Amino acid sequence: MKVCLILLDGMRPDCLDKVPKAKEIMEKAVYTLDARTVFPSVTLPCHVSLFHSVPPERHGTVTNVYTPQVRPVTGLFELLSKNKKKCAMFYDWEELRDLGRPGSLRYSVYRWLKDGEEDSGTLSTDDAIACLKSGKIDFCFLYLGLPDGYGHGHGWMTDKYIEGLCVQWENVARVIDELGDACQFIITSDHGGHERSHGSDMPEDMVIPVFALGDALKDAKLDNVNIMDIAPTVAKLFGIEPDSDWEGKSLI
């Protein structure tokens, strides 16, 4: 089995009716538009909570600067690697480099290109597709940061922000089309946003979507979903027991 987790940074669920590829995928996925992230709704704390299934008050990262854990909790990459699963991460925001401990990733590819050059998310998507199709990995994390950048630069829910979502959902659709039934997909976000910011406990920042697509996910239970539930779900897809410190629940 192969599992691909795709995260679109800063994706609010209440705008997805304006994103054609998201609407297409809704027709064949199970999903919720009412999942919750953790507080503070800031990119790095949310990602660390996603991969370690504990809230920021436990893992200690509360800003976009990684804080080494005083009482370390095993992360998803480490758990999968310990159980002989090969993991990869493709991303275009460098602060995510600390999500996996040394030795837990077979491939880690960071791409960043300046505005006006080719979209780094598209290149990361190309990398992820090639790696998944090669058969060299079991679990892939693909991070697409453009929507958050457009949110900060132009404002959440603006035309430019929607444009960024449309571009990255095209990339999501490409991964699904290329891998088809050979992969299980979870698509989500780390937080939402309002005006040109995020980080608060207001619904615009805290509510996120979660999509599940694939035979093993067709009966996923998506009631009262929290971002901390994703790591236990990925572990369950591989038949691996979640770490005993994790607080989230499997969705299958």
JSON list of C-alpha atoms in Angstrom, two decimals:
[
{"chain": "A", "resi": 1, "resn": "MET", "atom": "CA", "xyz": [0.00, 0.00, 0.00]},
{"chain": "A", "resi": 2, "resn": "LYS", "atom": "CA", "xyz": [1.05, 3.57, -0.70]},
{"chain": "A", "resi": 3, "resn": "VAL", "atom": "CA", "xyz": [-0.29, 6.57, 1.19]},
{"chain": "A", "resi": 4, "resn": "CYS", "atom": "CA", "xyz": [0.00, 10.20, 0.09]},
{"chain": "A", "resi": 5, "resn": "LEU", "atom": "CA", "xyz": [-0.75, 13.06, 2.48]},
{"chain": "A", "resi": 6, "resn": "ILE", "atom": "CA", "xyz": [-1.19, 16.37, 0.66]},
{"chain": "A", "resi": 7, "resn": "LEU", "atom": "CA", "xyz": [-1.43, 19.64, 2.57]},
{"chain": "A", "resi": 8, "resn": "LEU", "atom": "CA", "xyz": [-2.39, 23.00, 1.06]},
{"chain": "A", "resi": 9, "resn": "ASP", "atom": "CA", "xyz": [-1.19, 25.67, 3.48]},
{"chain": "A", "resi": 10, "resn": "GLY", "atom": "CA", "xyz": [-3.84, 28.15, 4.60]},
{"chain": "A", "resi": 11, "resn": "MET", "atom": "CA", "xyz": [-6.79, 26.46, 2.86]},
{"chain": "A", "resi": 12, "resn": "ARG", "atom": "CA", "xyz": [-10.16, 27.62, 4.13]},
{"chain": "A", "resi": 13, "resn": "PRO", "atom": "CA", "xyz": [-13.01, 25.19, 3.42]},
{"chain": "A", "resi": 14, "resn": "ASP", "atom": "CA", "xyz": [-15.64, 27.86, 2.83]},
{"chain": "A", "resi": 15, "resn": "CYS", "atom": "CA", "xyz": [-14.12, 28.87, -0.51]},
{"chain": "A", "resi": 16, "resn": "LEU", "atom": "CA", "xyz": [-13.76, 25.45, -2.13]},
{"chain": "A", "resi": 17, "resn": "ASP", "atom": "CA", "xyz": [-16.99, 25.86, -4.09]},
{"chain": "A", "resi": 18, "resn": "LYS", "atom": "CA", "xyz": [-14.95, 28.34, -6.17]},
{"chain": "A", "resi": 19, "resn": "VAL", "atom": "CA", "xyz": [-12.22, 25.76, -6.91]},
{"chain": "A", "resi": 20, "resn": "PRO", "atom": "CA", "xyz": [-13.24, 23.45, -9.79]},
{"chain": "A", "resi": 21, "resn": "LYS", "atom": "CA", "xyz": [-10.79, 20.62, -9.07]},
{"chain": "A", "resi": 22, "resn": "ALA", "atom": "CA", "xyz": [-11.76, 20.57, -5.40]},
{"chain": "A", "resi": 23, "resn": "LYS", "atom": "CA", "xyz": [-15.41, 20.22, -6.38]},
{"chain": "A", "resi": 24, "resn": "GLU", "atom": "CA", "xyz": [-14.54, 17.35, -8.73]},
{"chain": "A", "resi": 25, "resn": "ILE", "atom": "CA", "xyz": [-12.68, 15.50, -5.99]},
{"chain": "A", "resi": 26, "resn": "MET", "atom": "CA", "xyz": [-15.54, 16.05, -3.55]},
{"chain": "A", "resi": 27, "resn": "GLU", "atom": "CA", "xyz": [-17.67, 13.89, -5.83]},
{"chain": "A", "resi": 28, "resn": "LYS", "atom": "CA", "xyz": [-15.46, 10.83, -5.32]},
{"chain": "A", "resi": 29, "resn": "ALA", "atom": "CA", "xyz": [-14.00, 11.38, -1.84]},
{"chain": "A", "resi": 30, "resn": "VAL", "atom": "CA", "xyz": [-15.36, 11.31, 1.67]},
{"chain": "A", "resi": 31, "resn": "TYR", "atom": "CA", "xyz": [-14.71, 14.65, 3.30]},
{"chain": "A", "resi": 32, "resn": "THR", "atom": "CA", "xyz": [-15.52, 17.13, 6.01]},
{"chain": "A", "resi": 33, "resn": "LEU", "atom": "CA", "xyz": [-15.43, 20.90, 5.75]},
{"chain": "A", "resi": 34, "resn": "ASP", "atom": "CA", "xyz": [-15.59, 21.25, 9.52]},
{"chain": "A", "resi": 35, "resn": "ALA", "atom": "CA", "xyz": [-12.38, 19.72, 10.91]},
{"chain": "A", "resi": 36, "resn": "ARG", "atom": "CA", "xyz": [-10.30, 21.64, 13.44]},
{"chain": "A", "resi": 37, "resn": "THR", "atom": "CA", "xyz": [-6.66, 22.54, 13.72]},
{"chain": "A", "resi": 38, "resn": "VAL", "atom": "CA", "xyz": [-4.76, 23.33, 16.93]},
{"chain": "A", "resi": 39, "resn": "PHE", "atom": "CA", "xyz": [-4.16, 26.65, 18.64]},
{"chain": "A", "resi": 40, "resn": "PRO", "atom": "CA", "xyz": [-2.16, 28.70, 17.90]},
{"chain": "A", "resi": 41, "resn": "SER", "atom": "CA", "xyz": [-3.26, 28.31, 14.29]},
{"chain": "A", "resi": 42, "resn": "VAL", "atom": "CA", "xyz": [0.26, 28.97, 13.01]},
{"chain": "A", "resi": 43, "resn": "THR", "atom": "CA", "xyz": [1.92, 26.92, 10.28]},
{"chain": "A", "resi": 44, "resn": "LEU", "atom": "CA", "xyz": [4.78, 25.17, 12.09]},
{"chain": "A", "resi": 45, "resn": "PRO", "atom": "CA", "xyz": [2.94, 24.41, 15.36]},
{"chain": "A", "resi": 46, "resn": "CYS", "atom": "CA", "xyz": [0.06, 22.97, 13.32]},
{"chain": "A", "resi": 47, "resn": "HIS", "atom": "CA", "xyz": [2.39, 20.77, 11.29]},
{"chain": "A", "resi": 48, "resn": "VAL", "atom": "CA", "xyz": [4.22, 19.50, 14.36]},
{"chain": "A", "resi": 49, "resn": "SER", "atom": "CA", "xyz": [0.85, 18.63, 15.92]},
{"chain": "A", "resi": 50, "resn": "LEU", "atom": "CA", "xyz": [-0.23, 16.86, 12.72]},
{"chain": "A", "resi": 51, "resn": "PHE", "atom": "CA", "xyz": [2.90, 14.69, 12.62]},
{"chain": "A", "resi": 52, "resn": "HIS", "atom": "CA", "xyz": [3.15, 14.05, 16.38]},
{"chain": "A", "resi": 53, "resn": "SER", "atom": "CA", "xyz": [-0.56, 13.87, 17.26]},
{"chain": "A", "resi": 54, "resn": "VAL", "atom": "CA", "xyz": [-0.20, 16.09, 20.33]},
{"chain": "A", "resi": 55, "resn": "PRO", "atom": "CA", "xyz": [-1.12, 19.77, 20.89]},
{"chain": "A", "resi": 56, "resn": "PRO", "atom": "CA", "xyz": [1.48, 22.57, 20.94]},
{"chain": "A", "resi": 57, "resn": "GLU", "atom": "CA", "xyz": [1.54, 22.68, 24.74]},
{"chain": "A", "resi": 58, "resn": "ARG", "atom": "CA", "xyz": [3.03, 19.18, 24.63]},
{"chain": "A", "resi": 59, "resn": "HIS", "atom": "CA", "xyz": [5.45, 19.40, 21.71]},
{"chain": "A", "resi": 60, "resn": "GLY", "atom": "CA", "xyz": [6.56, 22.94, 22.59]},
{"chain": "A", "resi": 61, "resn": "THR", "atom": "CA", "xyz": [6.65, 24.59, 19.15]},
{"chain": "A", "resi": 62, "resn": "VAL", "atom": "CA", "xyz": [4.33, 27.59, 19.37]},
{"chain": "A", "resi": 63, "resn": "THR", "atom": "CA", "xyz": [5.77, 29.85, 16.65]},
{"chain": "A", "resi": 64, "resn": "ASN", "atom": "CA", "xyz": [7.31, 29.28, 13.21]},
{"chain": "A", "resi": 65, "resn": "VAL", "atom": "CA", "xyz": [10.65, 28.52, 14.90]},
{"chain": "A", "resi": 66, "resn": "TYR", "atom": "CA", "xyz": [11.06, 24.83, 15.72]},
{"chain": "A", "resi": 67, "resn": "THR", "atom": "CA", "xyz": [11.63, 24.10, 19.43]},
{"chain": "A", "resi": 68, "resn": "PRO", "atom": "CA", "xyz": [13.27, 20.74, 20.27]},
{"chain": "A", "resi": 69, "resn": "GLN", "atom": "CA", "xyz": [10.96, 18.72, 22.47]},
{"chain": "A", "resi": 70, "resn": "VAL", "atom": "CA", "xyz": [11.81, 18.47, 26.17]},
{"chain": "A", "resi": 71, "resn": "ARG", "atom": "CA", "xyz": [9.93, 15.18, 26.42]},
{"chain": "A", "resi": 72, "resn": "PRO", "atom": "CA", "xyz": [10.13, 13.90, 22.86]},
{"chain": "A", "resi": 73, "resn": "VAL", "atom": "CA", "xyz": [7.06, 12.35, 21.25]},
{"chain": "A", "resi": 74, "resn": "THR", "atom": "CA", "xyz": [7.62, 9.94, 18.37]},
{"chain": "A", "resi": 75, "resn": "GLY", "atom": "CA", "xyz": [6.56, 11.48, 15.06]},
{"chain": "A", "resi": 76, "resn": "LEU", "atom": "CA", "xyz": [4.79, 9.82, 12.16]},
{"chain": "A", "resi": 77, "resn": "PHE", "atom": "CA", "xyz": [7.93, 9.62, 10.02]},
{"chain": "A", "resi": 78, "resn": "GLU", "atom": "CA", "xyz": [9.85, 7.96, 12.87]},
{"chain": "A", "resi": 79, "resn": "LEU", "atom": "CA", "xyz": [7.05, 5.47, 13.60]},
{"chain": "A", "resi": 80, "resn": "LEU", "atom": "CA", "xyz": [6.74, 4.44, 9.96]},
{"chain": "A", "resi": 81, "resn": "SER", "atom": "CA", "xyz": [10.50, 4.17, 9.50]},
{"chain": "A", "resi": 82, "resn": "LYS", "atom": "CA", "xyz": [10.80, 2.02, 12.62]},
{"chain": "A", "resi": 83, "resn": "ASN", "atom": "CA", "xyz": [8.24, -0.31, 11.03]},
{"chain": "A", "resi": 84, "resn": "LYS", "atom": "CA", "xyz": [10.22, -0.62, 7.77]},
{"chain": "A", "resi": 85, "resn": "LYS", "atom": "CA", "xyz": [8.15, 1.86, 5.76]},
{"chain": "A", "resi": 86, "resn": "LYS", "atom": "CA", "xyz": [9.99, 4.22, 3.45]},
{"chain": "A", "resi": 87, "resn": "CYS", "atom": "CA", "xyz": [8.99, 7.88, 3.75]},
{"chain": "A", "resi": 88, "resn": "ALA", "atom": "CA", "xyz": [9.47, 10.99, 1.63]},
{"chain": "A", "resi": 89, "resn": "MET", "atom": "CA", "xyz": [8.67, 14.68, 2.00]},
{"chain": "A", "resi": 90, "resn": "PHE", "atom": "CA", "xyz": [8.42, 17.26, -0.81]},
{"chain": "A", "resi": 91, "resn": "TYR", "atom": "CA", "xyz": [7.95, 20.86, 0.30]},
{"chain": "A", "resi": 92, "resn": "ASP", "atom": "CA", "xyz": [8.53, 24.53, -0.49]},
{"chain": "A", "resi": 93, "resn": "TRP", "atom": "CA", "xyz": [8.65, 26.10, 2.97]},
{"chain": "A", "resi": 94, "resn": "GLU", "atom": "CA", "xyz": [12.01, 25.43, 4.58]},
{"chain": "A", "resi": 95, "resn": "GLU", "atom": "CA", "xyz": [10.88, 25.58, 8.21]},
{"chain": "A", "resi": 96, "resn": "LEU", "atom": "CA", "xyz": [9.24, 22.16, 7.74]},
{"chain": "A", "resi": 97, "resn": "ARG", "atom": "CA", "xyz": [12.68, 20.52, 7.60]},
{"chain": "A", "resi": 98, "resn": "ASP", "atom": "CA", "xyz": [12.42, 19.55, 11.28]},
{"chain": "A", "resi": 99, "resn": "LEU", "atom": "CA", "xyz": [9.23, 17.48, 10.94]},
{"chain": "A", "resi": 100, "resn": "GLY", "atom": "CA", "xyz": [11.25, 14.28, 10.63]},
{"chain": "A", "resi": 101, "resn": "ARG", "atom": "CA", "xyz": [14.20, 13.25, 12.78]},
{"chain": "A", "resi": 102, "resn": "PRO", "atom": "CA", "xyz": [17.46, 12.30, 11.03]},
{"chain": "A", "resi": 103, "resn": "GLY", "atom": "CA", "xyz": [17.23, 8.85, 9.49]},
{"chain": "A", "resi": 104, "resn": "SER", "atom": "CA", "xyz": [13.45, 8.74, 9.20]},
{"chain": "A", "resi": 105, "resn": "LEU", "atom": "CA", "xyz": [13.21, 9.96, 5.58]},
{"chain": "A", "resi": 106, "resn": "ARG", "atom": "CA", "xyz": [14.49, 8.23, 2.46]},
{"chain": "A", "resi": 107, "resn": "TYR", "atom": "CA", "xyz": [13.88, 11.36, 0.38]},
{"chain": "A", "resi": 108, "resn": "SER", "atom": "CA", "xyz": [13.46, 14.98, 1.44]},
{"chain": "A", "resi": 109, "resn": "VAL", "atom": "CA", "xyz": [13.30, 17.56, -1.35]},
{"chain": "A", "resi": 110, "resn": "TYR", "atom": "CA", "xyz": [12.94, 21.27, -0.65]},
{"chain": "A", "resi": 111, "resn": "ARG", "atom": "CA", "xyz": [12.21, 23.63, -3.54]},
{"chain": "A", "resi": 112, "resn": "TRP", "atom": "CA", "xyz": [11.82, 27.37, -3.43]},
{"chain": "A", "resi": 113, "resn": "LEU", "atom": "CA", "xyz": [11.56, 29.71, -6.37]},
{"chain": "A", "resi": 114, "resn": "LYS", "atom": "CA", "xyz": [11.10, 33.48, -6.40]},
{"chain": "A", "resi": 115, "resn": "ASP", "atom": "CA", "xyz": [7.86, 35.11, -7.49]},
{"chain": "A", "resi": 116, "resn": "GLY", "atom": "CA", "xyz": [7.55, 35.15, -11.26]},
{"chain": "A", "resi": 117, "resn": "GLU", "atom": "CA", "xyz": [9.45, 31.91, -11.74]},
{"chain": "A", "resi": 118, "resn": "GLU", "atom": "CA", "xyz": [7.92, 28.49, -12.19]},
{"chain": "A", "resi": 119, "resn": "ASP", "atom": "CA", "xyz": [5.67, 27.48, -9.28]},
{"chain": "A", "resi": 120, "resn": "SER", "atom": "CA", "xyz": [7.67, 25.49, -6.73]},
{"chain": "A", "resi": 121, "resn": "GLY", "atom": "CA", "xyz": [4.54, 23.57, -5.74]},
{"chain": "A", "resi": 122, "resn": "THR", "atom": "CA", "xyz": [4.24, 22.26, -9.29]},
{"chain": "A", "resi": 123, "resn": "LEU", "atom": "CA", "xyz": [7.86, 21.08, -9.18]},
{"chain": "A", "resi": 124, "resn": "SER", "atom": "CA", "xyz": [7.29, 19.45, -5.78]},
{"chain": "A", "resi": 125, "resn": "THR", "atom": "CA", "xyz": [4.27, 17.69, -7.24]},
{"chain": "A", "resi": 126, "resn": "ASP", "atom": "CA", "xyz": [6.38, 16.41, -10.14]},
{"chain": "A", "resi": 127, "resn": "ASP", "atom": "CA", "xyz": [8.91, 15.07, -7.61]},
{"chain": "A", "resi": 128, "resn": "ALA", "atom": "CA", "xyz": [6.22, 13.36, -5.54]},
{"chain": "A", "resi": 129, "resn": "ILE", "atom": "CA", "xyz": [4.59, 11.70, -8.55]},
{"chain": "A", "resi": 130, "resn": "ALA", "atom": "CA", "xyz": [7.92, 10.40, -9.84]},
{"chain": "A", "resi": 131, "resn": "CYS", "atom": "CA", "xyz": [8.93, 9.05, -6.44]},
{"chain": "A", "resi": 132, "resn": "LEU", "atom": "CA", "xyz": [5.58, 7.35, -5.79]},
{"chain": "A", "resi": 133, "resn": "LYS", "atom": "CA", "xyz": [5.50, 5.79, -9.25]},
{"chain": "A", "resi": 134, "resn": "SER", "atom": "CA", "xyz": [9.06, 4.49, -8.85]},
{"chain": "A", "resi": 135, "resn": "GLY", "atom": "CA", "xyz": [7.96, 2.20, -6.04]},
{"chain": "A", "resi": 136, "resn": "LYS", "atom": "CA", "xyz": [10.78, 3.47, -3.82]},
{"chain": "A", "resi": 137, "resn": "ILE", "atom": "CA", "xyz": [8.55, 4.84, -1.03]},
{"chain": "A", "resi": 138, "resn": "ASP", "atom": "CA", "xyz": [5.47, 3.84, 0.95]},
{"chain": "A", "resi": 139, "resn": "PHE", "atom": "CA", "xyz": [4.44, 7.18, 2.46]},
{"chain": "A", "resi": 140, "resn": "CYS", "atom": "CA", "xyz": [4.67, 10.58, 0.80]},
{"chain": "A", "resi": 141, "resn": "PHE", "atom": "CA", "xyz": [4.01, 14.00, 2.32]},
{"chain": "A", "resi": 142, "resn": "LEU", "atom": "CA", "xyz": [3.46, 16.72, -0.29]},
{"chain": "A", "resi": 143, "resn": "TYR", "atom": "CA", "xyz": [3.26, 20.29, 1.01]},
{"chain": "A", "resi": 144, "resn": "LEU", "atom": "CA", "xyz": [1.91, 23.09, -1.21]},
{"chain": "A", "resi": 145, "resn": "GLY", "atom": "CA", "xyz": [2.47, 26.53, 0.27]},
{"chain": "A", "resi": 146, "resn": "LEU", "atom": "CA", "xyz": [1.17, 28.94, -2.38]},
{"chain": "A", "resi": 147, "resn": "PRO", "atom": "CA", "xyz": [-2.34, 29.59, -0.94]},
{"chain": "A", "resi": 148, "resn": "ASP", "atom": "CA", "xyz": [-0.87, 30.79, 2.36]},
{"chain": "A", "resi": 149, "resn": "GLY", "atom": "CA", "xyz": [1.54, 33.06, 0.53]},
{"chain": "A", "resi": 150, "resn": "TYR", "atom": "CA", "xyz": [-1.28, 34.62, -1.47]},
{"chain": "A", "resi": 151, "resn": "GLY", "atom": "CA", "xyz": [-3.38, 34.93, 1.69]},
{"chain": "A", "resi": 152, "resn": "HIS", "atom": "CA", "xyz": [-0.66, 36.93, 3.42]},
{"chain": "A", "resi": 153, "resn": "GLY", "atom": "CA", "xyz": [0.15, 38.92, 0.30]},
{"chain": "A", "resi": 154, "resn": "HIS", "atom": "CA", "xyz": [-3.34, 39.71, -0.95]},
{"chain": "A", "resi": 155, "resn": "GLY", "atom": "CA", "xyz": [-5.83, 38.61, 1.72]},
{"chain": "A", "resi": 156, "resn": "TRP", "atom": "CA", "xyz": [-7.76, 35.45, 2.39]},
{"chain": "A", "resi": 157, "resn": "MET", "atom": "CA", "xyz": [-10.82, 34.96, 0.17]},
{"chain": "A", "resi": 158, "resn": "THR", "atom": "CA", "xyz": [-9.55, 37.46, -2.44]},
{"chain": "A", "resi": 159, "resn": "ASP", "atom": "CA", "xyz": [-9.42, 36.56, -6.13]},
{"chain": "A", "resi": 160, "resn": "LYS", "atom": "CA", "xyz": [-5.64, 36.08, -5.91]},
{"chain": "A", "resi": 161, "resn": "TYR", "atom": "CA", "xyz": [-6.02, 33.71, -2.95]},
{"chain": "A", "resi": 162, "resn": "ILE", "atom": "CA", "xyz": [-8.61, 31.66, -4.85]},
{"chain": "A", "resi": 163, "resn": "GLU", "atom": "CA", "xyz": [-6.24, 31.61, -7.82]},
{"chain": "A", "resi": 164, "resn": "GLY", "atom": "CA", "xyz": [-3.53, 30.10, -5.62]},
{"chain": "A", "resi": 165, "resn": "LEU", "atom": "CA", "xyz": [-5.91, 27.40, -4.44]},
{"chain": "A", "resi": 166, "resn": "CYS", "atom": "CA", "xyz": [-6.96, 26.61, -8.01]},
{"chain": "A", "resi": 167, "resn": "VAL", "atom": "CA", "xyz": [-3.32, 26.22, -9.09]},
{"chain": "A", "resi": 168, "resn": "GLN", "atom": "CA", "xyz": [-2.53, 23.84, -6.24]},
{"chain": "A", "resi": 169, "resn": "TRP", "atom": "CA", "xyz": [-5.72, 21.80, -6.61]},
{"chain": "A", "resi": 170, "resn": "GLU", "atom": "CA", "xyz": [-4.64, 21.20, -10.19]},
{"chain": "A", "resi": 171, "resn": "ASN", "atom": "CA", "xyz": [-1.51, 19.68, -8.68]},
{"chain": "A", "resi": 172, "resn": "VAL", "atom": "CA", "xyz": [-3.58, 17.60, -6.26]},
{"chain": "A", "resi": 173, "resn": "ALA", "atom": "CA", "xyz": [-5.64, 16.30, -9.17]},
{"chain": "A", "resi": 174, "resn": "ARG", "atom": "CA", "xyz": [-2.47, 15.39, -11.09]},
{"chain": "A", "resi": 175, "resn": "VAL", "atom": "CA", "xyz": [-1.21, 13.22, -8.24]},
{"chain": "A", "resi": 176, "resn": "ILE", "atom": "CA", "xyz": [-4.54, 11.42, -7.99]},
{"chain": "A", "resi": 177, "resn": "ASP", "atom": "CA", "xyz": [-4.79, 10.93, -11.74]},
{"chain": "A", "resi": 178, "resn": "GLU", "atom": "CA", "xyz": [-1.24, 9.60, -12.00]},
{"chain": "A", "resi": 179, "resn": "LEU", "atom": "CA", "xyz": [-1.44, 7.20, -9.04]},
{"chain": "A", "resi": 180, "resn": "GLY", "atom": "CA", "xyz": [-5.08, 6.19, -9.32]},
{"chain": "A", "resi": 181, "resn": "ASP", "atom": "CA", "xyz": [-6.07, 3.16, -7.25]},
{"chain": "A", "resi": 182, "resn": "ALA", "atom": "CA", "xyz": [-2.45, 2.44, -6.33]},
{"chain": "A", "resi": 183, "resn": "CYS", "atom": "CA", "xyz": [-2.52, 5.00, -3.51]},
{"chain": "A", "resi": 184, "resn": "GLN", "atom": "CA", "xyz": [-4.62, 6.18, -0.58]},
{"chain": "A", "resi": 185, "resn": "PHE", "atom": "CA", "xyz": [-4.94, 9.96, -0.35]},
{"chain": "A", "resi": 186, "resn": "ILE", "atom": "CA", "xyz": [-5.55, 12.34, 2.56]},
{"chain": "A", "resi": 187, "resn": "ILE", "atom": "CA", "xyz": [-5.84, 16.02, 1.60]},
{"chain": "A", "resi": 188, "resn": "THR", "atom": "CA", "xyz": [-6.01, 18.70, 4.26]},
{"chain": "A", "resi": 189, "resn": "SER", "atom": "CA", "xyz": [-4.68, 22.03, 5.52]},
{"chain": "A", "resi": 190, "resn": "ASP", "atom": "CA", "xyz": [-2.84, 23.30, 8.57]},
{"chain": "A", "resi": 191, "resn": "HIS", "atom": "CA", "xyz": [-5.05, 26.34, 9.24]},
{"chain": "A", "resi": 192, "resn": "GLY", "atom": "CA", "xyz": [-7.30, 28.88, 7.54]},
{"chain": "A", "resi": 193, "resn": "GLY", "atom": "CA", "xyz": [-6.93, 32.64, 7.62]},
{"chain": "A", "resi": 194, "resn": "HIS", "atom": "CA", "xyz": [-8.68, 36.00, 7.72]},
{"chain": "A", "resi": 195, "resn": "GLU", "atom": "CA", "xyz": [-7.83, 39.34, 6.16]},
{"chain": "A", "resi": 196, "resn": "ARG", "atom": "CA", "xyz": [-4.04, 38.91, 5.70]},
{"chain": "A", "resi": 197, "resn": "SER", "atom": "CA", "xyz": [-3.23, 36.83, 8.75]},
{"chain": "A", "resi": 198, "resn": "HIS", "atom": "CA", "xyz": [-3.99, 33.77, 10.88]},
{"chain": "A", "resi": 199, "resn": "GLY", "atom": "CA", "xyz": [-3.06, 32.42, 14.30]},
{"chain": "A", "resi": 200, "resn": "SER", "atom": "CA", "xyz": [-6.19, 33.25, 16.30]},
{"chain": "A", "resi": 201, "resn": "ASP", "atom": "CA", "xyz": [-8.88, 30.95, 17.67]},
{"chain": "A", "resi": 202, "resn": "MET", "atom": "CA", "xyz": [-11.58, 32.41, 15.40]},
{"chain": "A", "resi": 203, "resn": "PRO", "atom": "CA", "xyz": [-13.33, 29.91, 13.10]},
{"chain": "A", "resi": 204, "resn": "GLU", "atom": "CA", "xyz": [-11.85, 31.46, 9.96]},
{"chain": "A", "resi": 205, "resn": "ASP", "atom": "CA", "xyz": [-8.40, 30.40, 11.24]},
{"chain": "A", "resi": 206, "resn": "MET", "atom": "CA", "xyz": [-9.26, 27.16, 13.04]},
{"chain": "A", "resi": 207, "resn": "VAL", "atom": "CA", "xyz": [-11.60, 25.30, 10.66]},
{"chain": "A", "resi": 208, "resn": "ILE", "atom": "CA", "xyz": [-9.96, 23.15, 7.98]},
{"chain": "A", "resi": 209, "resn": "PRO", "atom": "CA", "xyz": [-11.11, 20.59, 5.40]},
{"chain": "A", "resi": 210, "resn": "VAL", "atom": "CA", "xyz": [-10.12, 16.93, 5.33]},
{"chain": "A", "resi": 211, "resn": "PHE", "atom": "CA", "xyz": [-10.58, 14.74, 2.25]},
{"chain": "A", "resi": 212, "resn": "ALA", "atom": "CA", "xyz": [-10.05, 10.96, 2.20]},
{"chain": "A", "resi": 213, "resn": "LEU", "atom": "CA", "xyz": [-9.84, 9.09, -1.09]},
{"chain": "A", "resi": 214, "resn": "GLY", "atom": "CA", "xyz": [-9.10, 5.41, -1.73]},
{"chain": "A", "resi": 215, "resn": "ASP", "atom": "CA", "xyz": [-10.57, 1.99, -1.08]},
{"chain": "A", "resi": 216, "resn": "ALA", "atom": "CA", "xyz": [-9.15, 1.76, 2.44]},
{"chain": "A", "resi": 217, "resn": "LEU", "atom": "CA", "xyz": [-10.59, 5.19, 3.30]},
{"chain": "A", "resi": 218, "resn": "LYS", "atom": "CA", "xyz": [-14.08, 4.90, 1.80]},
{"chain": "A", "resi": 219, "resn": "ASP", "atom": "CA", "xyz": [-15.64, 4.30, 5.23]},
{"chain": "A", "resi": 220, "resn": "ALA", "atom": "CA", "xyz": [-13.62, 6.94, 7.05]},
{"chain": "A", "resi": 221, "resn": "LYS", "atom": "CA", "xyz": [-15.52, 8.52, 9.93]},
{"chain": "A", "resi": 222, "resn": "LEU", "atom": "CA", "xyz": [-15.14, 12.26, 9.57]},
{"chain": "A", "resi": 223, "resn": "ASP", "atom": "CA", "xyz": [-17.14, 13.54, 12.52]},
{"chain": "A", "resi": 224, "resn": "ASN", "atom": "CA", "xyz": [-15.38, 15.82, 15.02]},
{"chain": "A", "resi": 225, "resn": "VAL", "atom": "CA", "xyz": [-12.07, 15.55, 13.16]},
{"chain": "A", "resi": 226, "resn": "ASN", "atom": "CA", "xyz": [-8.94, 17.21, 14.52]},
{"chain": "A", "resi": 227, "resn": "ILE", "atom": "CA", "xyz": [-5.64, 17.67, 12.71]},
{"chain": "A", "resi": 228, "resn": "MET", "atom": "CA", "xyz": [-4.09, 15.38, 15.36]},
{"chain": "A", "resi": 229, "resn": "ASP", "atom": "CA", "xyz": [-6.18, 12.48, 13.97]},
{"chain": "A", "resi": 230, "resn": "ILE", "atom": "CA", "xyz": [-4.24, 12.31, 10.72]},
{"chain": "A", "resi": 231, "resn": "ALA", "atom": "CA", "xyz": [-1.08, 10.60, 12.00]},
{"chain": "A", "resi": 232, "resn": "PRO", "atom": "CA", "xyz": [-3.03, 7.76, 13.70]},
{"chain": "A", "resi": 233, "resn": "THR", "atom": "CA", "xyz": [-5.05, 7.32, 10.50]},
{"chain": "A", "resi": 234, "resn": "VAL", "atom": "CA", "xyz": [-1.92, 6.98, 8.35]},
{"chain": "A", "resi": 235, "resn": "ALA", "atom": "CA", "xyz": [-0.47, 4.49, 10.84]},
{"chain": "A", "resi": 236, "resn": "LYS", "atom": "CA", "xyz": [-3.70, 2.45, 10.76]},
{"chain": "A", "resi": 237, "resn": "LEU", "atom": "CA", "xyz": [-3.63, 2.34, 6.95]},
{"chain": "A", "resi": 238, "resn": "PHE", "atom": "CA", "xyz": [-0.27, 0.57, 7.24]},
{"chain": "A", "resi": 239, "resn": "GLY", "atom": "CA", "xyz": [-1.49, -1.74, 10.01]},
{"chain": "A", "resi": 240, "resn": "ILE", "atom": "CA", "xyz": [0.80, -0.07, 12.56]},
{"chain": "A", "resi": 241, "resn": "GLU", "atom": "CA", "xyz": [-0.22, 0.71, 16.13]},
{"chain": "A", "resi": 242, "resn": "PRO", "atom": "CA", "xyz": [-0.10, 4.44, 16.92]},
{"chain": "A", "resi": 243, "resn": "ASP", "atom": "CA", "xyz": [2.46, 5.68, 19.41]},
{"chain": "A", "resi": 244, "resn": "SER", "atom": "CA", "xyz": [1.17, 5.46, 22.97]},
{"chain": "A", "resi": 245, "resn": "ASP", "atom": "CA", "xyz": [1.79, 9.20, 23.50]},
{"chain": "A", "resi": 246, "resn": "TRP", "atom": "CA", "xyz": [-0.43, 10.26, 20.62]},
{"chain": "A", "resi": 247, "resn": "GLU", "atom": "CA", "xyz": [-3.71, 11.96, 21.50]},
{"chain": "A", "resi": 248, "resn": "GLY", "atom": "CA", "xyz": [-5.51, 11.76, 18.14]},
{"chain": "A", "resi": 249, "resn": "LYS", "atom": "CA", "xyz": [-7.78, 8.97, 16.95]},
{"chain": "A", "resi": 250, "resn": "SER", "atom": "CA", "xyz": [-7.77, 7.00, 13.73]},
{"chain": "A", "resi": 251, "resn": "LEU", "atom": "CA", "xyz": [-10.51, 7.97, 11.29]},
{"chain": "A", "resi": 252, "resn": "ILE", "atom": "CA", "xyz": [-10.84, 4.38, 10.01]}
]
